[in-house]
Coordinates of C-alpha atoms in Angstrom, one line a residue:
Chain H
M1 CA 85.2 54.3 173.8
S2 CA 87.2 57.6 174.1
T3 CA 90.0 58.2 176.3
A4 CA 87.8 60.7 178.2
D5 CA 85.2 58.0 178.9
L6 CA 88.0 55.6 180.0
A7 CA 89.1 58.3 182.5
H8 CA 85.6 58.9 183.5
D9 CA 85.0 55.2 184.2
A10 CA 87.5 55.4 187.1
G11 CA 84.4 56.4 189.0
H12 CA 86.0 57.6 192.2
H13 CA 85.0 61.2 191.4
D14 CA 81.4 60.7 190.7
D15 CA 80.5 62.1 194.0
H16 CA 82.2 65.5 193.3
G17 CA 80.9 66.4 189.8
P18 CA 79.9 69.9 189.0
M19 CA 77.8 71.7 191.6
K20 CA 74.3 72.8 190.5
G21 CA 73.3 76.5 189.6
W22 CA 75.3 79.5 190.5
R23 CA 77.6 77.6 192.9
R24 CA 79.0 75.7 190.0
W25 CA 80.5 79.0 188.7
V26 CA 81.2 81.0 191.9
Y27 CA 82.9 78.2 193.7
S28 CA 84.5 76.6 190.6
T29 CA 87.9 75.1 190.7
N30 CA 87.5 73.2 187.4
H31 CA 89.9 74.5 184.8
K32 CA 87.4 74.2 182.0
D33 CA 84.8 76.1 183.9
I34 CA 87.1 78.8 184.8
G35 CA 88.4 79.1 181.2
T36 CA 84.9 79.4 180.0
M37 CA 84.2 82.1 182.7
Y38 CA 87.4 84.0 181.5
L39 CA 86.2 83.7 177.8
I40 CA 82.7 84.9 178.5
F41 CA 84.1 87.8 180.5
A42 CA 86.5 88.7 177.8
L43 CA 83.7 88.7 175.3
I44 CA 81.7 91.1 177.4
M45 CA 84.6 93.4 177.8
L46 CA 85.3 93.1 174.0
F47 CA 81.8 94.5 173.3
L48 CA 82.3 97.2 176.0
G49 CA 85.7 98.2 174.6
G50 CA 84.3 98.0 171.1
A51 CA 81.3 100.2 171.9
S52 CA 83.8 102.8 173.1
A53 CA 85.7 102.4 169.8
M54 CA 82.5 103.0 168.0
A55 CA 82.0 106.2 170.0
I56 CA 85.4 107.4 169.2
R57 CA 85.1 106.7 165.5
A58 CA 81.6 108.2 165.4
E59 CA 82.9 111.4 166.8
L60 CA 85.8 111.5 164.4
M61 CA 83.7 110.8 161.3
Y62 CA 83.4 114.5 160.6
P63 CA 85.5 117.4 161.6
G64 CA 84.1 119.5 164.4
L65 CA 82.3 118.3 167.6
Q66 CA 79.5 115.8 166.9
L67 CA 78.5 113.7 169.9
L68 CA 81.1 114.1 172.6
D69 CA 82.7 116.9 174.5
P70 CA 86.5 116.9 174.6
D71 CA 86.8 115.5 178.3
T72 CA 84.2 112.8 177.6
Y73 CA 86.1 111.9 174.4
N74 CA 89.5 111.5 176.4
N75 CA 87.7 109.5 179.1
I76 CA 86.3 107.1 176.5
L77 CA 89.7 106.9 174.8
T78 CA 91.4 105.9 178.1
N79 CA 88.7 103.3 178.9
H80 CA 88.8 101.8 175.4
A81 CA 92.5 101.1 175.7
L82 CA 92.4 99.8 179.2
I83 CA 89.3 97.7 178.7
M84 CA 90.6 96.1 175.5
I85 CA 94.1 95.3 177.0
F86 CA 93.3 94.4 180.6
G87 CA 89.6 93.4 180.1
A88 CA 89.4 91.6 176.7
V89 CA 92.7 90.3 175.3
M90 CA 94.5 89.2 178.5
P91 CA 91.5 87.4 180.0
A92 CA 90.7 85.8 176.7
A93 CA 94.3 84.5 176.4
A94 CA 94.0 83.3 180.1
G95 CA 90.7 81.6 179.2
L96 CA 92.5 79.7 176.4
A97 CA 95.3 78.8 178.8
N98 CA 93.0 77.6 181.5
W99 CA 91.0 75.5 179.0
M100 CA 93.8 74.0 176.9
I101 CA 97.0 73.9 179.0
P102 CA 95.9 71.0 181.3
L103 CA 94.4 69.1 178.4
M104 CA 97.5 69.6 176.3
I105 CA 99.9 68.5 178.9
G106 CA 97.8 65.6 180.2
A107 CA 97.2 67.2 183.7
P108 CA 93.8 66.7 185.6
D109 CA 93.6 70.4 186.4
M110 CA 95.7 73.4 187.1
A111 CA 98.2 72.9 190.0
L112 CA 96.5 75.5 192.2
P113 CA 92.7 75.3 191.4
R114 CA 91.5 77.5 194.2
M115 CA 94.0 80.2 193.4
N116 CA 92.7 79.8 189.8
N117 CA 89.3 80.7 191.1
L118 CA 90.6 83.6 192.9
S119 CA 92.5 84.9 189.9
F120 CA 89.2 84.8 187.8
W121 CA 86.8 86.4 190.5
M122 CA 89.2 89.4 191.0
L123 CA 88.5 90.4 187.4
P124 CA 84.9 91.3 187.6
A125 CA 85.7 93.3 190.8
A126 CA 88.5 95.1 188.9
A127 CA 86.4 95.7 185.8
T128 CA 83.6 97.3 188.0
M129 CA 86.3 99.7 189.3
L130 CA 87.5 100.3 185.8
V131 CA 84.0 101.2 184.6
L132 CA 83.4 103.2 187.8
S133 CA 86.5 105.3 186.9
F134 CA 84.7 106.0 183.7
L135 CA 81.3 106.8 185.4
V136 CA 82.0 108.6 188.7
P137 CA 82.7 112.1 187.0
F138 CA 79.2 112.0 185.6
F139 CA 77.9 111.9 189.2
G140 CA 79.7 115.1 190.2
M141 CA 82.8 113.3 191.6
G142 CA 85.7 115.4 190.2
S143 CA 87.1 115.6 186.6
Q144 CA 87.1 112.9 183.9
I145 CA 90.2 110.9 183.2
N146 CA 91.9 112.7 180.3
T147 CA 95.2 111.1 180.4
G148 CA 94.9 108.2 178.0
W149 CA 96.0 104.7 179.2
T150 CA 99.4 105.8 180.0
I151 CA 98.2 107.9 182.9
Y152 CA 101.3 110.1 182.7
P153 CA 101.8 112.6 185.6
P154 CA 101.5 115.4 186.2
L155 CA 98.0 115.3 184.5
S156 CA 97.2 112.1 186.3
I157 CA 97.9 113.7 189.7
K158 CA 95.4 116.5 189.0
V159 CA 92.4 114.3 187.9
G160 CA 89.7 113.8 190.4
P161 CA 88.6 110.6 192.3
A162 CA 88.1 108.7 189.1
M163 CA 91.9 108.2 188.9
D164 CA 91.9 106.5 192.3
F165 CA 89.2 103.9 191.0
L166 CA 91.5 103.4 188.0
I167 CA 94.7 102.9 190.2
F168 CA 92.9 100.3 192.3
A169 CA 91.4 98.6 189.3
I170 CA 95.0 98.3 187.9
H171 CA 96.2 96.8 191.2
A172 CA 93.4 94.3 191.2
L173 CA 94.0 93.4 187.6
G174 CA 97.7 93.1 188.1
I175 CA 97.3 90.7 191.2
S176 CA 94.9 88.6 189.2
S177 CA 97.4 88.4 186.3
V178 CA 100.3 87.5 188.6
L179 CA 98.4 84.9 190.4
A180 CA 97.2 83.3 187.1
S181 CA 100.8 83.4 185.9
I182 CA 102.1 81.7 189.0
N183 CA 99.5 79.0 188.5
I184 CA 100.5 78.4 184.9
I185 CA 104.1 78.3 185.6
V186 CA 103.7 75.8 188.4
T187 CA 101.2 73.8 186.4
I188 CA 103.7 73.4 183.4
F189 CA 106.6 72.5 185.6
N190 CA 105.0 70.1 187.8
M191 CA 101.8 68.5 186.1
R192 CA 103.1 67.3 182.8
A193 CA 102.2 63.8 181.9
P194 CA 104.8 61.1 182.1
G195 CA 107.1 61.2 179.1
M196 CA 106.4 64.8 178.2
K197 CA 109.7 66.8 178.3
M198 CA 109.8 70.5 178.1
M199 CA 110.8 70.3 174.3
N200 CA 107.9 68.1 173.8
L201 CA 105.4 70.7 175.0
P202 CA 102.8 72.1 172.5
M203 CA 104.0 75.6 171.3
F204 CA 100.8 77.2 172.8
V205 CA 102.1 75.9 176.3
W206 CA 105.6 77.2 175.7
T207 CA 104.3 80.7 174.7
W208 CA 102.2 80.8 177.8
L209 CA 105.1 79.8 179.9
I210 CA 107.1 82.7 178.7
T211 CA 104.3 85.0 178.9
A212 CA 103.6 84.1 182.5
F213 CA 107.3 84.8 183.4
L214 CA 107.0 88.1 181.6
L215 CA 103.9 89.0 183.6
I216 CA 105.5 88.3 186.9
L217 CA 108.5 90.4 186.0
V218 CA 106.7 93.4 184.7
V219 CA 103.3 93.7 186.4
P220 CA 104.7 94.4 189.8
V221 CA 106.7 97.2 188.3
L222 CA 103.4 98.8 187.1
A223 CA 101.9 98.2 190.5
G224 CA 104.9 100.0 192.1
G225 CA 104.5 102.9 189.7
V226 CA 100.8 103.4 190.3
T227 CA 101.2 103.2 194.1
M228 CA 103.8 105.9 193.9
L229 CA 101.3 107.9 191.8
L230 CA 98.6 107.2 194.6
F231 CA 101.0 108.5 197.2
D232 CA 101.7 111.6 195.2
R233 CA 98.1 112.2 194.8
H234 CA 97.1 111.7 198.5
F235 CA 100.0 111.4 200.9
G236 CA 102.2 114.3 200.1
T237 CA 105.0 112.6 198.3
S238 CA 106.6 113.9 195.2
F239 CA 107.9 111.0 193.2
F240 CA 106.7 112.6 190.0
D241 CA 106.0 116.2 191.0
A242 CA 108.8 118.4 189.8
A243 CA 107.7 121.1 192.4
G244 CA 108.8 118.7 195.1
G245 CA 112.0 117.6 193.6
G246 CA 110.4 114.7 191.8
D247 CA 110.5 113.8 188.0
P248 CA 107.4 113.2 185.8
V249 CA 109.7 111.3 183.4
L250 CA 110.4 108.7 186.0
F251 CA 106.9 107.6 185.8
Q252 CA 107.2 107.1 182.0
H253 CA 110.2 104.8 182.6
L254 CA 108.2 102.7 185.1
F255 CA 105.1 102.6 183.0
W256 CA 107.0 101.6 179.8
F257 CA 109.1 99.1 181.7
F258 CA 105.8 97.3 182.1
G259 CA 104.1 98.6 179.0
H260 CA 106.5 97.4 176.3
P261 CA 106.8 93.8 177.6
E262 CA 103.0 94.0 177.9
V263 CA 102.9 94.1 174.1
Y264 CA 104.6 90.7 174.2
V265 CA 102.3 89.4 176.8
L266 CA 99.4 90.2 174.4
L267 CA 101.2 88.7 171.4
L268 CA 102.9 85.6 172.6
P269 CA 99.8 83.5 173.5
S270 CA 98.4 84.4 170.1
I271 CA 101.7 83.3 168.4
G272 CA 101.1 80.0 170.4
V273 CA 97.6 79.8 168.8
L274 CA 98.9 80.2 165.3
S275 CA 101.6 77.5 166.1
M276 CA 98.7 75.1 166.7
V277 CA 96.4 76.3 163.8
I278 CA 98.9 76.4 161.0
P279 CA 100.4 72.9 161.3
T280 CA 96.7 71.5 161.6
F281 CA 95.5 73.0 158.4
A282 CA 98.8 72.6 156.5
R283 CA 98.9 69.0 157.7
K284 CA 102.6 69.2 158.4
P285 CA 104.5 69.4 161.7
L286 CA 105.5 72.9 162.8
F287 CA 108.7 73.9 161.0
G288 CA 111.6 74.7 163.4
Y289 CA 110.2 74.0 166.9
H290 CA 113.5 74.6 168.6
S291 CA 114.2 77.9 166.8
L292 CA 110.7 79.0 167.6
V293 CA 111.1 78.5 171.3
G294 CA 114.6 80.1 171.1
S295 CA 113.2 83.1 169.2
M296 CA 110.3 83.5 171.7
L297 CA 112.8 83.5 174.7
F298 CA 115.0 86.0 172.8
L299 CA 111.9 88.1 172.1
A300 CA 110.9 88.1 175.8
V301 CA 114.4 89.2 176.9
L302 CA 114.8 91.7 174.3
G303 CA 111.3 93.1 174.9
M304 CA 112.2 93.8 178.5
V305 CA 115.1 96.1 177.6
V306 CA 113.9 98.4 174.9
W307 CA 111.1 100.2 176.8
A308 CA 112.2 103.8 176.3
H309 CA 111.6 103.7 172.5
H310 CA 108.2 104.9 173.6
Q311 CA 109.8 108.0 174.9
Y312 CA 112.4 109.2 172.3
T313 CA 111.1 112.8 172.6
I314 CA 111.8 113.3 176.2
G315 CA 115.4 114.3 175.9
M316 CA 117.4 111.2 176.7
S317 CA 121.3 111.2 176.0
L318 CA 122.2 110.2 172.5
A319 CA 123.9 107.0 173.7
A320 CA 120.6 106.0 175.5
V321 CA 118.4 106.7 172.4
N322 CA 120.9 104.9 170.2
Y323 CA 120.9 101.8 172.4
F324 CA 117.0 101.8 172.4
M325 CA 116.9 102.2 168.8
I326 CA 119.3 99.4 168.0
G327 CA 117.6 97.1 170.5
T328 CA 114.2 97.8 169.1
I329 CA 115.3 97.1 165.5
L330 CA 116.8 93.8 166.7
I331 CA 113.3 92.6 167.7
S332 CA 112.4 92.2 164.1
I333 CA 114.9 89.3 164.0
P334 CA 113.1 86.8 166.2
V335 CA 109.6 88.1 165.0
G336 CA 110.8 87.6 161.4
L337 CA 112.1 84.1 162.2
M338 CA 108.7 83.2 163.7
K339 CA 106.9 84.4 160.5
F340 CA 109.3 82.4 158.3
N341 CA 108.6 79.3 160.5
F342 CA 105.0 79.7 159.8
I343 CA 105.5 80.2 156.1
A344 CA 107.9 77.2 156.0
T345 CA 105.1 75.1 157.9
M346 CA 102.6 75.9 155.1
W347 CA 105.2 75.4 152.3
R348 CA 104.1 72.4 150.3
G349 CA 101.7 71.5 152.9
S350 CA 98.3 69.9 152.0
M351 CA 96.5 73.1 153.0
T352 CA 92.8 73.8 153.5
F353 CA 91.2 77.2 154.3
E354 CA 88.8 76.8 157.3
T355 CA 88.1 79.9 159.3
P356 CA 91.0 79.6 161.8
M357 CA 93.5 79.1 158.9
L358 CA 92.1 82.0 157.0
F359 CA 92.7 84.1 160.1
A360 CA 96.2 82.7 160.6
I361 CA 97.3 83.5 157.0
S362 CA 95.8 87.0 157.1
I363 CA 97.5 87.7 160.5
I364 CA 100.9 86.8 159.1
I365 CA 100.4 89.3 156.4
M366 CA 99.0 92.1 158.4
F367 CA 101.3 91.6 161.3
I368 CA 104.3 92.0 159.0
F369 CA 102.8 95.3 157.9
G370 CA 102.5 96.3 161.6
G371 CA 106.1 95.2 162.2
L372 CA 107.4 97.2 159.3
T373 CA 105.8 100.3 160.5
G374 CA 107.2 99.4 164.0
V375 CA 110.8 99.4 162.4
M376 CA 110.1 102.8 160.9
L377 CA 109.0 104.0 164.4
A378 CA 112.0 102.6 166.1
V379 CA 114.3 104.8 163.9
I380 CA 114.8 108.0 166.0
P381 CA 114.8 110.8 163.4
A382 CA 111.7 109.3 161.8
D383 CA 110.0 108.8 165.1
M384 CA 110.5 112.4 165.9
Q385 CA 108.2 113.1 163.0
Y386 CA 105.7 110.2 163.7
H387 CA 105.4 110.7 167.4
D388 CA 102.0 111.3 168.8
S389 CA 100.4 111.1 165.3
M390 CA 97.7 108.8 163.9
F391 CA 100.6 106.8 162.3
V392 CA 101.4 105.4 165.7
V393 CA 97.7 104.5 166.2
A394 CA 97.6 102.7 162.8
H395 CA 100.9 100.9 163.8
F396 CA 99.9 99.4 167.0
H397 CA 96.4 98.5 165.8
Y398 CA 98.1 96.6 162.9
V399 CA 100.3 94.9 165.6
L400 CA 97.7 94.2 168.3
L401 CA 94.6 93.6 166.3
P402 CA 96.1 90.9 164.1
G403 CA 98.7 89.8 166.5
A404 CA 96.5 89.5 169.5
V405 CA 92.7 89.8 168.9
L406 CA 92.4 88.1 165.5
A407 CA 94.7 85.3 166.6
L408 CA 92.4 84.8 169.5
F409 CA 89.4 84.6 167.1
A410 CA 91.4 81.9 165.3
G411 CA 91.9 80.1 168.5
V412 CA 88.2 80.3 169.4
F413 CA 87.2 78.9 166.0
Y414 CA 89.9 76.2 166.3
W415 CA 89.0 75.0 169.7
L416 CA 85.2 75.8 169.7
P417 CA 84.3 72.2 168.5
K418 CA 86.4 70.8 171.3
W419 CA 84.8 73.0 173.8
T420 CA 81.1 72.7 172.7
G421 CA 81.1 69.3 170.9
N422 CA 79.6 71.0 167.8
M423 CA 81.2 72.3 164.6
Y424 CA 80.5 76.0 164.0
N425 CA 78.9 77.1 160.8
E426 CA 81.9 77.4 158.4
R427 CA 80.0 79.6 155.9
L428 CA 79.1 82.1 158.7
G429 CA 82.7 81.7 160.0
K430 CA 84.1 82.8 156.6
W431 CA 81.5 85.6 156.3
F432 CA 82.8 86.8 159.7
F433 CA 86.4 86.6 158.6
W434 CA 85.9 88.6 155.4
T435 CA 83.8 91.3 156.9
N436 CA 86.1 91.5 159.9
I437 CA 89.3 91.8 157.7
L438 CA 87.6 94.2 155.4
G439 CA 86.5 96.5 158.2
F440 CA 89.7 96.3 160.0
N441 CA 91.9 97.3 157.0
L442 CA 89.4 100.1 155.9
T443 CA 89.7 101.5 159.5
F444 CA 93.3 101.5 160.1
F445 CA 95.1 101.5 156.8
V446 CA 94.1 105.1 156.0
Q447 CA 95.2 106.2 159.4
H448 CA 98.8 105.7 158.2
F449 CA 98.3 108.6 155.7
L450 CA 96.5 110.7 158.4
G451 CA 99.5 110.5 160.6
L452 CA 102.0 111.1 157.8
A453 CA 100.0 114.2 156.8
G454 CA 100.3 115.4 160.5
M455 CA 97.1 114.5 162.2
P456 CA 97.9 114.0 165.9
R457 CA 96.4 111.2 167.9
R458 CA 94.1 111.6 171.0
I459 CA 92.3 114.6 169.7
V460 CA 88.5 115.1 169.5
D461 CA 88.5 117.5 166.5
Y462 CA 90.8 118.0 163.4
N463 CA 91.4 120.2 160.5
V464 CA 89.2 119.7 157.5
Q465 CA 92.2 118.5 155.4
F466 CA 91.8 115.2 157.2
A467 CA 88.1 114.8 156.7
E468 CA 88.0 112.3 153.8
F469 CA 90.3 109.7 155.3
N470 CA 88.6 110.0 158.7
F471 CA 85.2 109.4 157.1
V472 CA 86.6 106.3 155.3
S473 CA 88.2 105.2 158.7
S474 CA 84.8 105.5 160.4
I475 CA 82.9 103.6 157.9
G476 CA 85.5 100.8 158.2
A477 CA 85.2 100.8 161.9
F478 CA 81.3 100.5 161.8
I479 CA 81.7 97.5 159.4
F480 CA 84.4 96.0 161.7
G481 CA 82.3 96.6 164.8
L482 CA 79.1 95.1 163.3
S483 CA 81.0 92.0 162.2
H484 CA 81.5 91.1 165.8
L485 CA 77.7 90.6 166.2
L486 CA 78.1 87.9 163.6
F487 CA 80.9 86.3 165.7
L488 CA 78.6 86.4 168.8
Y489 CA 75.8 84.7 166.8
I490 CA 78.2 82.0 165.6
I491 CA 79.3 81.2 169.1
I492 CA 75.7 81.1 170.5
Q493 CA 74.6 78.9 167.5
T494 CA 77.6 76.6 168.1
I495 CA 77.0 76.4 171.8
R496 CA 73.3 75.6 171.4
G497 CA 74.1 73.1 168.7
K498 CA 70.9 73.8 166.5
G499 CA 71.7 73.3 162.9
T500 CA 75.3 72.2 163.5
V501 CA 77.2 69.0 163.0
K502 CA 78.6 67.2 166.1
A503 CA 82.3 67.4 166.4
E504 CA 84.5 64.3 166.8
A505 CA 87.2 64.0 169.4
R506 CA 89.7 64.9 166.7
A507 CA 87.6 67.7 165.3
W508 CA 90.2 68.6 162.6
E509 CA 91.7 66.0 160.3
G510 CA 95.3 67.4 160.8
A511 CA 95.1 68.1 164.5
K512 CA 97.6 66.5 166.8
G513 CA 98.2 66.6 170.5
L514 CA 96.7 65.2 173.7
E515 CA 93.8 67.7 173.6
W516 CA 92.3 65.9 170.6
E517 CA 92.5 62.5 172.4
V518 CA 89.6 63.5 174.7
A519 CA 85.9 63.6 173.7
S520 CA 84.3 66.7 172.3
P521 CA 83.0 68.3 174.6
P522 CA 85.4 66.8 177.2
P523 CA 83.9 65.4 180.4
F524 CA 84.1 67.5 183.6
H525 CA 87.1 65.6 184.7
T526 CA 89.9 64.7 182.2
W527 CA 93.3 63.0 182.5
E528 CA 92.7 61.8 186.0
T529 CA 95.0 58.9 185.3
P530 CA 98.1 60.6 183.7
P531 CA 98.5 59.4 180.1
Q532 CA 101.8 57.9 179.0
T533 CA 103.3 60.0 176.2
Q534 CA 106.4 60.0 173.9
N535 CA 107.5 63.1 171.9
G536 CA 104.3 64.8 173.1
M537 CA 102.1 62.2 171.6
L538 CA 99.8 59.7 173.4
V539 CA 101.3 56.2 173.9
S540 CA 98.9 54.7 176.3
R541 CA 96.1 55.9 178.5
Chain J
M1 CA 107.8 61.7 192.1
D2 CA 105.1 60.7 194.5
D3 CA 102.0 63.0 195.1
A4 CA 103.3 64.4 198.4
A5 CA 106.6 65.5 197.0
R6 CA 104.9 67.0 194.0
K7 CA 102.5 68.9 196.4
R8 CA 105.5 70.2 198.4
R9 CA 107.2 71.3 195.1
I10 CA 104.1 73.1 193.8
R11 CA 103.6 74.9 197.1
F12 CA 107.3 75.8 197.3
M13 CA 107.3 77.2 193.7
A14 CA 104.1 79.1 194.1
W15 CA 105.2 80.8 197.3
G16 CA 108.6 81.5 195.7
L17 CA 107.0 83.3 192.8
V18 CA 104.7 85.2 195.2
V19 CA 107.7 86.5 197.1
F20 CA 109.5 87.2 193.9
A21 CA 106.6 89.4 192.6
V22 CA 106.2 91.2 195.8
L23 CA 110.0 91.9 195.9
I24 CA 109.9 93.2 192.4
A25 CA 106.9 95.6 193.3
I26 CA 108.8 96.9 196.3
S27 CA 112.1 97.3 194.6
S28 CA 110.5 99.0 191.7
I29 CA 109.8 101.9 193.9
R30 CA 113.5 102.3 194.9
F31 CA 115.7 100.4 192.5
W32 CA 114.0 101.1 189.3
S33 CA 113.3 104.6 190.2
N34 CA 117.0 105.2 191.0
L35 CA 118.2 103.4 188.0
A36 CA 115.9 105.3 185.7
K37 CA 117.0 108.6 187.3
I38 CA 120.7 107.9 187.0
A39 CA 120.9 106.1 183.7
L40 CA 118.2 107.8 181.9
P41 CA 117.7 111.4 182.9

């Protein structure tokens, strides 16, 4: 009998199992159900953001205007970024957190289950406003949002009502993120199983703890910034309006004080996923646990004080830009340390190459590539050349796609057997991996050369000298985009369980941790009786 | 720690963090604005 069955036998909760029908989801306070809703929401947003990416690449396939007028192109570009960051990656990471953190620390649920429900249900409302910000200009309500996701004034002050929808969407998304973060912090500090000390926490839990603190520290700053923007637009203030004594550059500081740590908000949970996947498939404990925790804390602190490297060209003092340059280059130390920890974990391990491990290894390679171009961009004289070029687009896609999105895919493949009770089709998983990686590299590798040759980013049309590489990039993007249909198929097939093998409680031979001690799929309630643990491992139930 | 004490601690922490987040949002309008203006023109 599994642990979960034992916990289930307690019997005292049988009268409050899942509600039937839609009530189960709308009123849910169960961390697994809310985690599932986060993940489904993120998947829908991934396809919406992906569709906008396809539109962008279809337009850029050839020089000249093909499908979109310049305003619509800019509008789609803005929405692509916002949907992917706020709609897809953050909710997907929150979904993993909801599902896995209570299971990993031996808690029956999140510390604040009703707030958990609120955190999730703010998201569809926010996403609706976000999509409306894209749509309302087509119904004659003012101009389209042509600012990009950075929504810099003075342009963002001049945009029509669509910008107000966007500002309120950002507010709602921010509140949702902060509430979820509070829940995660409080859960980790108060709900750990007896015997589980902070330095016994699974690395995924550590990464989310640091991420949650980062979110609470920086999201309110963005909220403050966009509120000031709202006041400039409607209530006669001039925080960012030079004509009234304000300063548009001020908004850039506020935005990037949020925006740069946001990169680590997207990256850290994914590093947590890799820290779980690599030891499992290398069949070795994670190398340098303490140093990894230390490097993540260092990364989080450093990430909060280097924001103005996004703004080298605004005319800061030499002392200021030097500080930001040195600080930014220092980031390569904790990141490099993490990568060495992962490589050392694999070293002389008994490795197998299932889909999550394939993703993990490819992420290490591609993320190093994105990191190296990051160091190039951190160097002020070089950045003056690269700034606002396609080189920057290539850089941050090499950081965020492997570092955030692909790592989340690794996590989904890793934990899908736990969630559904079925093993996914490994052959299809590998097909997805290879088409995904091929498409991704084909899309973005050539964009480095486009940028170095002088092609600016955020433009709808370009000189014919850039035609060949843009054509290659678009073909890669279509392969990359289509590969996600296979991802969707694999997930549906695994959930339905037709033609799949049943997963055991410990779905992977090398997997360790409390989450693998409960049945696959876990029952509705788990760890109602806190398990006794030692060094993070189960001692008694 | 008994359940009642744990519940009190959870509530205290959660409300503390809510207040903290709201204070950051409000202070960002003054403090961060002024800091950025003075230090990073």
